[in-house]
mmCIF file of C-alpha atoms in Angstrom:
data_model
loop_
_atom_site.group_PDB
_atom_site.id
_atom_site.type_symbol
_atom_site.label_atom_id
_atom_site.label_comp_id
_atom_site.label_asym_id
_atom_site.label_seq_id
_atom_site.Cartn_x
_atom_site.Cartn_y
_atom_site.Cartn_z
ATOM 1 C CA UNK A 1 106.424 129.140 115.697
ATOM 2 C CA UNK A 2 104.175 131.544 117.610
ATOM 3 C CA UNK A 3 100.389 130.255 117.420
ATOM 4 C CA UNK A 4 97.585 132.651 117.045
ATOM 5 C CA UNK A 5 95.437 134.081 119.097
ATOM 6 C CA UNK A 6 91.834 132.590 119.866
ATOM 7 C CA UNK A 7 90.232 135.330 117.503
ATOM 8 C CA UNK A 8 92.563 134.726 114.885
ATOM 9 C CA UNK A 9 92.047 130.852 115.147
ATOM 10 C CA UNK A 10 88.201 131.333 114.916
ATOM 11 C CA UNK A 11 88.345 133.795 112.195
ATOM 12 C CA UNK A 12 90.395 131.279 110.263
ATOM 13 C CA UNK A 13 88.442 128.545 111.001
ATOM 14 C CA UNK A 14 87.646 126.091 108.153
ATOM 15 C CA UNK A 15 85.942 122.180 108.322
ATOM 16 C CA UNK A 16 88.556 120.098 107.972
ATOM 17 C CA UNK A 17 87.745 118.345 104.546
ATOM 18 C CA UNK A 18 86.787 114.054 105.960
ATOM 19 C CA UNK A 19 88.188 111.475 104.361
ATOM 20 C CA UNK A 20 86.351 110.358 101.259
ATOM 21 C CA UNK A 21 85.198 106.458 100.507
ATOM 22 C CA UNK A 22 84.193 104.779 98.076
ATOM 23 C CA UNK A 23 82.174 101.818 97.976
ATOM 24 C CA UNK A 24 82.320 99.932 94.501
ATOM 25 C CA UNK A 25 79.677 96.682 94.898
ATOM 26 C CA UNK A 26 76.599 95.384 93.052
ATOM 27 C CA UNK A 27 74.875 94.042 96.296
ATOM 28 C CA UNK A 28 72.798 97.109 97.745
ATOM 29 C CA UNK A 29 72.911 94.974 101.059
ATOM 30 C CA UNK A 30 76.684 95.050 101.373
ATOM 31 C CA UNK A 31 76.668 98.632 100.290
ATOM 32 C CA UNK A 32 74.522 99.950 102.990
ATOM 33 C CA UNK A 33 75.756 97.928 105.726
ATOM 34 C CA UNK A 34 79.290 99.615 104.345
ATOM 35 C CA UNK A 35 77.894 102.966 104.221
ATOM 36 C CA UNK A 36 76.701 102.620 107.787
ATOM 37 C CA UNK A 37 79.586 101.568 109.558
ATOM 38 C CA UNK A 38 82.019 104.053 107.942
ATOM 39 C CA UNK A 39 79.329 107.155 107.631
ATOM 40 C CA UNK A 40 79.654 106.676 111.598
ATOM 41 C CA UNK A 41 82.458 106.971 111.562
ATOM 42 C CA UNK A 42 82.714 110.527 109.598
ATOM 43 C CA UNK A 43 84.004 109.581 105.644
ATOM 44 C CA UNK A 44 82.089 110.895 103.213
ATOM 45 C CA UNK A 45 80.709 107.957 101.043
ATOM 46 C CA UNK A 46 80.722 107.419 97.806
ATOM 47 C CA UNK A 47 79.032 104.638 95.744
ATOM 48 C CA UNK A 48 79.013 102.887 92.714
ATOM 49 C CA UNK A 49 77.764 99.817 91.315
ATOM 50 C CA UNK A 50 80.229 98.051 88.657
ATOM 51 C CA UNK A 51 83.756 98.996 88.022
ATOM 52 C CA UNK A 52 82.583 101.560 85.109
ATOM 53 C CA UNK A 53 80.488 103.450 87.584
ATOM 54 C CA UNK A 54 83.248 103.882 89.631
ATOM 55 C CA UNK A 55 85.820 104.935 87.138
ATOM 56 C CA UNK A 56 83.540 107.670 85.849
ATOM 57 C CA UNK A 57 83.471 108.530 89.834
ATOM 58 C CA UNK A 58 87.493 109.183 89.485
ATOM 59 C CA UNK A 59 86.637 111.668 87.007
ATOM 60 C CA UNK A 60 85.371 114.098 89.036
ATOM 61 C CA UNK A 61 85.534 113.376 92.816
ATOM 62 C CA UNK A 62 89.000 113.443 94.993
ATOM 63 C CA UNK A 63 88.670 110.077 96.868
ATOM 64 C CA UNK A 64 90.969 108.858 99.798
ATOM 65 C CA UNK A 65 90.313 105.272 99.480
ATOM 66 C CA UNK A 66 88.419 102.543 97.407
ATOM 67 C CA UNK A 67 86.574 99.764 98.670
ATOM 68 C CA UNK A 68 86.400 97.088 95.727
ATOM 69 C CA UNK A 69 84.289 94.208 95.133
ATOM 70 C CA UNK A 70 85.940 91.564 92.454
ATOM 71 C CA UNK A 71 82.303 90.052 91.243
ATOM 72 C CA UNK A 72 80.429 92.573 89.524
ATOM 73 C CA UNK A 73 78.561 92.845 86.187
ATOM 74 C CA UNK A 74 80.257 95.309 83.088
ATOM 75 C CA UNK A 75 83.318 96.059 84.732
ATOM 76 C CA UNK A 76 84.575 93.129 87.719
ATOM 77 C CA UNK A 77 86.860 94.934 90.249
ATOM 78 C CA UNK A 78 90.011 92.933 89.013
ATOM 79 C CA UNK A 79 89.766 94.725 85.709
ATOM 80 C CA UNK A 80 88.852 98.229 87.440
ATOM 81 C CA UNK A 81 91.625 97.893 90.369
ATOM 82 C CA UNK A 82 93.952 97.564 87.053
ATOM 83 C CA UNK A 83 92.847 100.456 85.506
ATOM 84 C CA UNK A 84 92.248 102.616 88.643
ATOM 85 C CA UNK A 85 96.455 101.977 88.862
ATOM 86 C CA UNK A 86 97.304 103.321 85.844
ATOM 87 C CA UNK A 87 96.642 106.849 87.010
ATOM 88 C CA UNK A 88 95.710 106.515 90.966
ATOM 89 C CA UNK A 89 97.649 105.190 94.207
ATOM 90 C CA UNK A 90 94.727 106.057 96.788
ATOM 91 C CA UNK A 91 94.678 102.507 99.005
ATOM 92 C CA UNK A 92 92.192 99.850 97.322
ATOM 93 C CA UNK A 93 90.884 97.135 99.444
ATOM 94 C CA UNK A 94 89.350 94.205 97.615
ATOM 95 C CA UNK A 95 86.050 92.469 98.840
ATOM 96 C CA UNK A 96 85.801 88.650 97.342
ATOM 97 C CA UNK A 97 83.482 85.697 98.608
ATOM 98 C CA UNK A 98 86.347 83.980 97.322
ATOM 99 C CA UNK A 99 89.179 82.868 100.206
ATOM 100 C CA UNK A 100 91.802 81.168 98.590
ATOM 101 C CA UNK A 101 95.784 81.957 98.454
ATOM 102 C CA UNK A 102 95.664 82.192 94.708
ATOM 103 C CA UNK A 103 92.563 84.714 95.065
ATOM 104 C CA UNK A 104 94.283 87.026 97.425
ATOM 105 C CA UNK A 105 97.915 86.729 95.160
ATOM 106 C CA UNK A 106 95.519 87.692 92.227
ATOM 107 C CA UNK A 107 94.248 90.287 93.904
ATOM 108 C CA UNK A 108 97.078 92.109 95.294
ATOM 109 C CA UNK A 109 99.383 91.977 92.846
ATOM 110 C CA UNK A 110 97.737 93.933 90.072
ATOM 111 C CA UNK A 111 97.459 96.864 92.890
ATOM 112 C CA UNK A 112 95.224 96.183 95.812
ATOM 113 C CA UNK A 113 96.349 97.012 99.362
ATOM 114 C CA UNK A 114 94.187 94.308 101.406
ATOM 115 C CA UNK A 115 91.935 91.955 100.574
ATOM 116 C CA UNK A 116 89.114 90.979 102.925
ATOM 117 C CA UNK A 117 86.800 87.824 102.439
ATOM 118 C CA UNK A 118 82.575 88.066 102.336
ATOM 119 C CA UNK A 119 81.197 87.545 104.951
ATOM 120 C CA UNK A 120 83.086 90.057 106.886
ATOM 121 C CA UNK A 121 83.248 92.151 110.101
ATOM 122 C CA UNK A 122 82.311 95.296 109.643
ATOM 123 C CA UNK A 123 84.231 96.532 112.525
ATOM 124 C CA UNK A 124 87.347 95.162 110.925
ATOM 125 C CA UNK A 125 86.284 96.434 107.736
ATOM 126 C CA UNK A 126 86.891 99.462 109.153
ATOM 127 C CA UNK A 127 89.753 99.134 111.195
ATOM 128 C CA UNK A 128 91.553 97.679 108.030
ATOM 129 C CA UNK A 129 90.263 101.068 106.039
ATOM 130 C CA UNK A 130 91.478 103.572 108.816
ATOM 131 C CA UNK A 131 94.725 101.584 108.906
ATOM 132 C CA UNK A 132 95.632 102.354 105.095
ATOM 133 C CA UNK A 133 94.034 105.817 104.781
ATOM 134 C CA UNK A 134 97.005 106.153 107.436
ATOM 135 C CA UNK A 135 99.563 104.750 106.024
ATOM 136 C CA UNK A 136 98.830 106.541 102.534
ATOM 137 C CA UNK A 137 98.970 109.724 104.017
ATOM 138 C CA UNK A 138 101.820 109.397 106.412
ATOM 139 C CA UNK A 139 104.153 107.285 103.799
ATOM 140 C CA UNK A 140 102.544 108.602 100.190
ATOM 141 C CA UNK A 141 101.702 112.123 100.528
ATOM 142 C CA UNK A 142 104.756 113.344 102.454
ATOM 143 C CA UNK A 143 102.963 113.887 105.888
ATOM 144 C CA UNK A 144 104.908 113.853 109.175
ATOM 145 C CA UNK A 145 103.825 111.493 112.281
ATOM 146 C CA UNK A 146 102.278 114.774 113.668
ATOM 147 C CA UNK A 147 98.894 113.510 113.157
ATOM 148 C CA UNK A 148 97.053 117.368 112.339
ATOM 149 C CA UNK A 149 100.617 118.466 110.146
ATOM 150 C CA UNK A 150 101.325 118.855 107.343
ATOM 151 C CA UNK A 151 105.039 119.817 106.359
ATOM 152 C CA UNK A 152 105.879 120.683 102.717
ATOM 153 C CA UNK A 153 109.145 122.616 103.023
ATOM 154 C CA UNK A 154 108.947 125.432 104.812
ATOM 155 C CA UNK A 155 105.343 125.273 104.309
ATOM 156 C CA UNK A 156 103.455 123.763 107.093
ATOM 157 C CA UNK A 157 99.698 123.248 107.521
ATOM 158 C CA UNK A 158 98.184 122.598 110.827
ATOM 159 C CA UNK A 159 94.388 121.061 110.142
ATOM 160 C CA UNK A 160 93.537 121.197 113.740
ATOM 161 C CA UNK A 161 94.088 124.780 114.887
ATOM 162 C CA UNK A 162 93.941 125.747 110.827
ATOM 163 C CA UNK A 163 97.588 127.785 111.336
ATOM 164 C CA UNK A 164 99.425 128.379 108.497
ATOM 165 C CA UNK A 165 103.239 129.136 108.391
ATOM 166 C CA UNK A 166 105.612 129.736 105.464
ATOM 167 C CA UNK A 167 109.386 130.005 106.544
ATOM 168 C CA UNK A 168 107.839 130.196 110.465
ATOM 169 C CA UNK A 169 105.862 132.880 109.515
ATOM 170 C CA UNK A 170 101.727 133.123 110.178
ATOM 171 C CA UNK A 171 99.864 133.393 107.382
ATOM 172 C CA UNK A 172 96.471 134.445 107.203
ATOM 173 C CA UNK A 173 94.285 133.057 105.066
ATOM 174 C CA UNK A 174 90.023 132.778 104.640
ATOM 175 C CA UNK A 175 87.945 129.520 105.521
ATOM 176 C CA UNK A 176 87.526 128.577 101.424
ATOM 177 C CA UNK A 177 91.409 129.245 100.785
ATOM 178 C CA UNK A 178 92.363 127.224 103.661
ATOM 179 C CA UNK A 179 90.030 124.246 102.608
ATOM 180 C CA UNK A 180 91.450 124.489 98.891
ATOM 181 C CA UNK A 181 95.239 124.407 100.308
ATOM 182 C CA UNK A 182 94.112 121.431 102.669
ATOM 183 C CA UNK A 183 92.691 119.753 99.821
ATOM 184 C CA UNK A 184 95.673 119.818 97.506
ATOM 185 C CA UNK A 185 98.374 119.322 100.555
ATOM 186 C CA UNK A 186 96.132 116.100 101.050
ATOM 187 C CA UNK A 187 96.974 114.840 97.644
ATOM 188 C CA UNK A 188 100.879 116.136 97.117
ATOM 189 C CA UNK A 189 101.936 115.243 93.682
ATOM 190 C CA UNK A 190 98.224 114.508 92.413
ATOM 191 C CA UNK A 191 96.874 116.899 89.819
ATOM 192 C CA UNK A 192 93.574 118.029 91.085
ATOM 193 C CA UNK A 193 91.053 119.231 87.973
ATOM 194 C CA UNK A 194 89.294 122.262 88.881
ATOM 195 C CA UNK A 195 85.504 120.558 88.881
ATOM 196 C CA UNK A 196 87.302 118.067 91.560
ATOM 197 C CA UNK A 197 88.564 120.974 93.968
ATOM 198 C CA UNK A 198 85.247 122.730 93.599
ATOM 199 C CA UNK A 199 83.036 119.849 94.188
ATOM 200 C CA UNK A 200 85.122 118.944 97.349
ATOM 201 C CA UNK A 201 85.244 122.434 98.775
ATOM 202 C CA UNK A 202 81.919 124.262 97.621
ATOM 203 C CA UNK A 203 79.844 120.996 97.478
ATOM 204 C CA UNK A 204 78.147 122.269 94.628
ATOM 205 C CA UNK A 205 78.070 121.637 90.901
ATOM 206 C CA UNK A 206 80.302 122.945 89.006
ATOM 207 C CA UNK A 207 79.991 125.636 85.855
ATOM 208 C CA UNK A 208 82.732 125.241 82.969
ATOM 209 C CA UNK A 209 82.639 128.959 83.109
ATOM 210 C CA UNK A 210 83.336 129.166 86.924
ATOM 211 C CA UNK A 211 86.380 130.802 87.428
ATOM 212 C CA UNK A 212 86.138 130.560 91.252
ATOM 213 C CA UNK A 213 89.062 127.780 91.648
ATOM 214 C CA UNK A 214 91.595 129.713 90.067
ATOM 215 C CA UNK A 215 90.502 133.328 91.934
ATOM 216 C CA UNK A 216 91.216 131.090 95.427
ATOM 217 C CA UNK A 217 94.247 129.630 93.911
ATOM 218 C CA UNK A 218 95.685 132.772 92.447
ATOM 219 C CA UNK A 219 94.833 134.488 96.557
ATOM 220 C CA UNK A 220 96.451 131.192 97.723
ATOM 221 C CA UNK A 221 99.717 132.007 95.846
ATOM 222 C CA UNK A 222 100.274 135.523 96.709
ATOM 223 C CA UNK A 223 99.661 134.333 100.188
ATOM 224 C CA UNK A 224 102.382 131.542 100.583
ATOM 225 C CA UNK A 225 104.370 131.621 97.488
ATOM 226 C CA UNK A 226 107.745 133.484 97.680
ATOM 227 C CA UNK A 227 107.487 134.365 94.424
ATOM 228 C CA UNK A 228 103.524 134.064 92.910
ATOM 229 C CA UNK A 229 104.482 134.631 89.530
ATOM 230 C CA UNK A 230 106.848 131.798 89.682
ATOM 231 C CA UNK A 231 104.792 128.897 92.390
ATOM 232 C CA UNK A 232 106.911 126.817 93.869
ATOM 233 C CA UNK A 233 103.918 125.134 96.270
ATOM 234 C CA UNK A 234 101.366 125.093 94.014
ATOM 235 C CA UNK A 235 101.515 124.611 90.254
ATOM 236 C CA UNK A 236 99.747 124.676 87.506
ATOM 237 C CA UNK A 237 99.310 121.220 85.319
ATOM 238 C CA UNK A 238 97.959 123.025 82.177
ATOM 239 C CA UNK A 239 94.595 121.869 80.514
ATOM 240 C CA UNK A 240 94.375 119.442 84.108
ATOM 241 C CA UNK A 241 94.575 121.538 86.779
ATOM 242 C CA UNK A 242 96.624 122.322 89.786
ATOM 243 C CA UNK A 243 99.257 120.022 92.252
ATOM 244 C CA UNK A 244 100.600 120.470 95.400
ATOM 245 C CA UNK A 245 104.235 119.927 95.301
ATOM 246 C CA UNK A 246 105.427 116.774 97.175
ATOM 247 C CA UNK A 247 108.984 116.906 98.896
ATOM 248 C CA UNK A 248 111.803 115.153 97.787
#
């Protein structure tokens, strides 16, 4: 595949969309040491305060991975990790003061990924984090070892130089497109409403009458789709939103 050129790198330049977090405990403490530690690290954070809170979250924001306490008031994290399940697979860690074998068992088998005890390193906290938002994306969302590539067919996104191919071919495509087809590529096989792609890209509310998402996604299709009448990349989930295909 023949890169571009520096000009046409910079003129396609787009932020790479950061991982989001979020952080789902009723002690502010915990929260902000959490927020700390991982906003140093780049994620976007998150927060919410009871298992409710954080459901309500799902509704509207794309997030990456979960960070659950179990004791919490109106909705404890068992029941939310549970319910999260039924419609998510982003990684959830579970945070517990409690450290025994039947606590962890409990805990991972109605859907957690880890389970770390309070008190905790927040260093490993971390570490632990980085280790499944890896995993998810490399095993889960169809994404090569190539750490900046993502390869969908004969569609392939590069998220460090922001090159786009479709069958080896460069295509061109604005900073705002770019971050939309990011965004969905991140989540193959998740429907993505469009309030959740707007929020993530635009970072700004979003208008029922706003008809922004689908202008980008229509320009995305006639871009990369063989065919833009009939999507084979990106589809439409009607009355949800859109999905990025994810390879068999």
């Amino acid at each position: 595949m023949k890169p571009y050129s520096t000009c046409e790198i910079e003129r396609n330049y787009a932020v790479a969309q950061p991982a989001s977090i979020l952080l789902v405990d009723d002690e502010q403490d915990i929260i902000k040491l959490m927020e700390i530690y991982f906003g140093n690290e780049g994620y976007r954070i998150l927060k919410a305060n009871d298992g409710m809170q954080a459901l309500k979250l799902l509704e509207t924001e794309v997030i990456d991975l979960i960070i659950l306490d179990v004791m919490m008031p109106n909705m404890d994290g068992i029941e939310a990790c549970m319910k999260i399940r039924e419609q998510q697979k982003m990684p959830i860690i579970m945070l517990s003061a409690k450290s025994t074998d039947i606590d962890k068992i409990t805990g991972l088998s109605i859907g957690a990924d880890d389970y770390v005890t309070k008190p905790f390193n927040p260093l490993e906290l971390v570490a632990r984090a980085k280790s499944q938002l890896r995993r998810y994306h490399t095993f889960n969302d169809g994404r090569e070892s190539r750490e900046y590539e993502w390869v969908i067919d004969d569609l392939v996104i590069n998220t460090d130089t922001h090159e786009v191919w479709v069958d080896e071919k460069a295509v061109h495509l604005t900073p705002r497109e770019f971050a939309v087809l990011e965004l969905l590529a991140r989540h193959q096989g998740s429907v993505l409403s469009m309030e959740q792609i707007y929020r993530q890209v635009w970072k700004e509310e979003f208008m029922e009458s706003n008809n922004t998402v689908m202008v980008h996604i229509r320009k995305l299709r006639e871009k990369i789709e063989p065919d833009s009448k009939h999507p084979k990349f990106i589809q439409t989930v009607w009355g949800v939103g859109y999905k990025m295909i994810k390879p068999q």
